[in-house]
Short mmCIF file of C-alpha atoms in Angstrom, two decimals:
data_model
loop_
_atom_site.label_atom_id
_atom_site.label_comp_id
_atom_site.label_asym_id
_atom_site.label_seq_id
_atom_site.Cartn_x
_atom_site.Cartn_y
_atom_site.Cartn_z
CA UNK L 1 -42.18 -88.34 38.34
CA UNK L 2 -41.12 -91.84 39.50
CA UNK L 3 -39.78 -92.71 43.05
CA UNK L 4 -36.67 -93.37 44.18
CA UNK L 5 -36.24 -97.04 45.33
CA UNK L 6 -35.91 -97.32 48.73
CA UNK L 7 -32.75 -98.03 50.70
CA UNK L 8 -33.40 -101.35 51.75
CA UNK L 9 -33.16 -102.50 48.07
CA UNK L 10 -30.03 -100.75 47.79
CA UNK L 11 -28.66 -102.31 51.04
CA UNK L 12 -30.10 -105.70 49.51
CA UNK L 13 -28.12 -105.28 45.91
CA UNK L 14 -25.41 -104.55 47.56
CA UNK L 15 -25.13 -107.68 49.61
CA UNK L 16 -25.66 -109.49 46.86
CA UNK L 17 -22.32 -107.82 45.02
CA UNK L 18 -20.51 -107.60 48.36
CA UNK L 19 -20.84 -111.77 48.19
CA UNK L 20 -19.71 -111.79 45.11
CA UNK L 21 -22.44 -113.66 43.39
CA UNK L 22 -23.08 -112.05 40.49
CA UNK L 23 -21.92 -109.09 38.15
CA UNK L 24 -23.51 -105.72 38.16
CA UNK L 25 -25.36 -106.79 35.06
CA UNK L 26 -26.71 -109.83 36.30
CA UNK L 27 -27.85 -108.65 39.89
CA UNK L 28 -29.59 -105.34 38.04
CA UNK L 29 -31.66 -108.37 35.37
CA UNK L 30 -31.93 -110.46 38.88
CA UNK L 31 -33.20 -107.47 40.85
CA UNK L 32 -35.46 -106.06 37.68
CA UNK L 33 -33.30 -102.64 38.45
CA UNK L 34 -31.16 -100.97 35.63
CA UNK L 35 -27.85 -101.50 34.70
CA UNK L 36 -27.15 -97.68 34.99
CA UNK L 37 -29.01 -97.58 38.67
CA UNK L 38 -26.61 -100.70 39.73
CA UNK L 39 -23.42 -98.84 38.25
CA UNK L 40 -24.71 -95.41 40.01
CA UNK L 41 -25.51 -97.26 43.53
CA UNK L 42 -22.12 -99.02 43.27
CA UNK L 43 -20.02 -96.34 42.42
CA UNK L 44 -21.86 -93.97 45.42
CA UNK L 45 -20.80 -96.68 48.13
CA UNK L 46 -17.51 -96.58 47.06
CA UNK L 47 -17.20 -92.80 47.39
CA UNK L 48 -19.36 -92.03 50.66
CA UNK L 49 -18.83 -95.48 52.03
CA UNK L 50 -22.56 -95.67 53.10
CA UNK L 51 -25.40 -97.59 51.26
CA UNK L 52 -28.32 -95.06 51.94
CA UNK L 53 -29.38 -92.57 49.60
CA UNK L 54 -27.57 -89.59 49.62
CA UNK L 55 -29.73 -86.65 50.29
CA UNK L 56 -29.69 -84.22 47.55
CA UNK L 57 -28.76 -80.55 49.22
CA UNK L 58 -29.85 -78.10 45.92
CA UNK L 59 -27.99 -74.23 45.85
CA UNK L 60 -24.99 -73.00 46.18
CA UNK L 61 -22.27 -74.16 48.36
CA UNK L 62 -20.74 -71.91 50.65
CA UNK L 63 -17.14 -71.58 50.08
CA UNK L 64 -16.63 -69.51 53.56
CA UNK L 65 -16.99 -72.54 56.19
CA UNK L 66 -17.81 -71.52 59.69
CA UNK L 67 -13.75 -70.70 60.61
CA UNK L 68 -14.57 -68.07 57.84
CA UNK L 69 -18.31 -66.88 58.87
CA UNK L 70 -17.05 -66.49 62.34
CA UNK L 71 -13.70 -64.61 61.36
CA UNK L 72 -16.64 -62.04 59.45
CA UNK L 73 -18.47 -62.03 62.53
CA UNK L 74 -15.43 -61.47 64.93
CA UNK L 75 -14.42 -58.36 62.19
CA UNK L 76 -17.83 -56.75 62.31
CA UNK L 77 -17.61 -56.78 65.23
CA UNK L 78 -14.50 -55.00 65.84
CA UNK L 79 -14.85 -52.41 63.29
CA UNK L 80 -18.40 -51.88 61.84
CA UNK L 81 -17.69 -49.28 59.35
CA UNK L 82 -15.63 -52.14 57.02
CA UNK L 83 -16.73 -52.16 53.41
CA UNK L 84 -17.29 -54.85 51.32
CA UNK L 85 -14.45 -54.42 49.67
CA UNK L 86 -12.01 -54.39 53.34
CA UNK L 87 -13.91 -57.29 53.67
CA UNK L 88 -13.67 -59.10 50.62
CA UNK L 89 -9.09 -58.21 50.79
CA UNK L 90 -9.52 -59.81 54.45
CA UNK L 91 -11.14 -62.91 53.66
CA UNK L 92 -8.46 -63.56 50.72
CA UNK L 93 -5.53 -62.58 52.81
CA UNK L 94 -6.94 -64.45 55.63
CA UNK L 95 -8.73 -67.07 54.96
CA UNK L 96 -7.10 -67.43 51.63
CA UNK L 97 -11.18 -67.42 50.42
CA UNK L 98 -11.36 -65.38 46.78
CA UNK L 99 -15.31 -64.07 46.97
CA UNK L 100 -17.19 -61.34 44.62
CA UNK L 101 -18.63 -58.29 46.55
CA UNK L 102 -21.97 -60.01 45.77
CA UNK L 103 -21.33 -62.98 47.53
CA UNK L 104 -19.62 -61.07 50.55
CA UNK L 105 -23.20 -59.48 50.26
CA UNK L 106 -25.01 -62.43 50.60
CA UNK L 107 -23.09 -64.01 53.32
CA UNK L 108 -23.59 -60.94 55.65
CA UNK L 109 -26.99 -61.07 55.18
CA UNK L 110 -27.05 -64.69 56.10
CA UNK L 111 -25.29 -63.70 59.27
CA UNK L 112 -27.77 -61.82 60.12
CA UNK L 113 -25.90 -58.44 59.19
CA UNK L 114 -26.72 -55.50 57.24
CA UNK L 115 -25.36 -52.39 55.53
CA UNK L 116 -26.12 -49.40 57.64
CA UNK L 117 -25.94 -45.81 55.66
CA UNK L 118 -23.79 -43.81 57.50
CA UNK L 119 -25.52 -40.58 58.72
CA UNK L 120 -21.96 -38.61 58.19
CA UNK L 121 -22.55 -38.33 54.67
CA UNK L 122 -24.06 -35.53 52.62
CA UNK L 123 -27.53 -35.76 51.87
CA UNK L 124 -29.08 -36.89 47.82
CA UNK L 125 -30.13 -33.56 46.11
CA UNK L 126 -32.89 -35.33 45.46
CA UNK L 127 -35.84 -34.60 47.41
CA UNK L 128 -38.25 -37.14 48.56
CA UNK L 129 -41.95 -36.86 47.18
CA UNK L 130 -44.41 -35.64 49.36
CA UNK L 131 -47.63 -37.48 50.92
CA UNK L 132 -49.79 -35.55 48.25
CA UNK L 133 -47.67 -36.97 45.31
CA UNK L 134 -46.77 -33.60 44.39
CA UNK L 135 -42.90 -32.83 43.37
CA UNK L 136 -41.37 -30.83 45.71
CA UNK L 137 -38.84 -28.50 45.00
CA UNK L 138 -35.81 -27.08 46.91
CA UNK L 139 -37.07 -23.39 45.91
CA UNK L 140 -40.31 -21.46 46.63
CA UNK L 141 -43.02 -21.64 44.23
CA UNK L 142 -42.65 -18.87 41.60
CA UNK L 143 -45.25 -17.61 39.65
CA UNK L 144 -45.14 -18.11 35.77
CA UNK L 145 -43.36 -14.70 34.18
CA UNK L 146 -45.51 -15.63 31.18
CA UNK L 147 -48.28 -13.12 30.40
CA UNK L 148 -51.09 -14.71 29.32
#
């Protein structure tokens, strides 16, 4: 994979168009750069106002911003028991943020939070297995009523 040119050739190009020298296309032929890099360069200073290379930030963006992370936090806090659900109504009503359960997931866990089970509940009819391997069973071993 090739390398990215380095900023002082950037700042350099620039200069150049800032002065008003040349076209894009010339300075690119001048500066043995494309005309798609000069276009690309030019069209980044005009948005972010800064020469330098942009550094490239890959994933997701976060739509909750840290007004919103803390508001979780502050909620948690207050009332641990809320579902993913209370909090996914909150953070629309609220912060007027609109956020699947998944995502809700995914930013409590990048808080630093977790789901607890709630030891209130019932427990699974289904039994866990034991160290042997063997099933276990809710009942007493029977003998088979087969005659063999």
């Amino acid at each position: 994979m090739a390398n990215a040119y380095g900023d002082d050739l950037r700042r350099k190009f620039l200069l150049a168009y800032d002065q008003g020298e040349e076209t894009l296309e010339e300075l690119a032929d001048r500066f043995l750069v494309s005309v798609g890099w000069a276009k690309k360069v030019s069209a980044q200073r005009n948005r972010t106002g800064q020469a330098e290379r942009v550094p490239h930030q890959p994933g997701r963006k976060l739509r909750a911003g840290a007004e919103a992370q803390r508001q979780v936090m502050d909620w948690v806090a207050l009332k641990p028991d809320l579902t993913l659900a209370q909090l996914q109504a909150r953070l629309h009503s609220d912060a007027g943020i609109s956020l699947s359960l998944g995502r809700i997931w995914h930013l409590l866990k990048r808080l630093g939070l977790r789901l607890k089970k709630s030891h209130s509940t019932q427990l699974s009819g289904i039994r866990k297995p034991t160290a042997s391997g063997a099933k276990s069973s809710p009942h007493a071993s029977s003998r088979s009523r087969r005659r063999g």
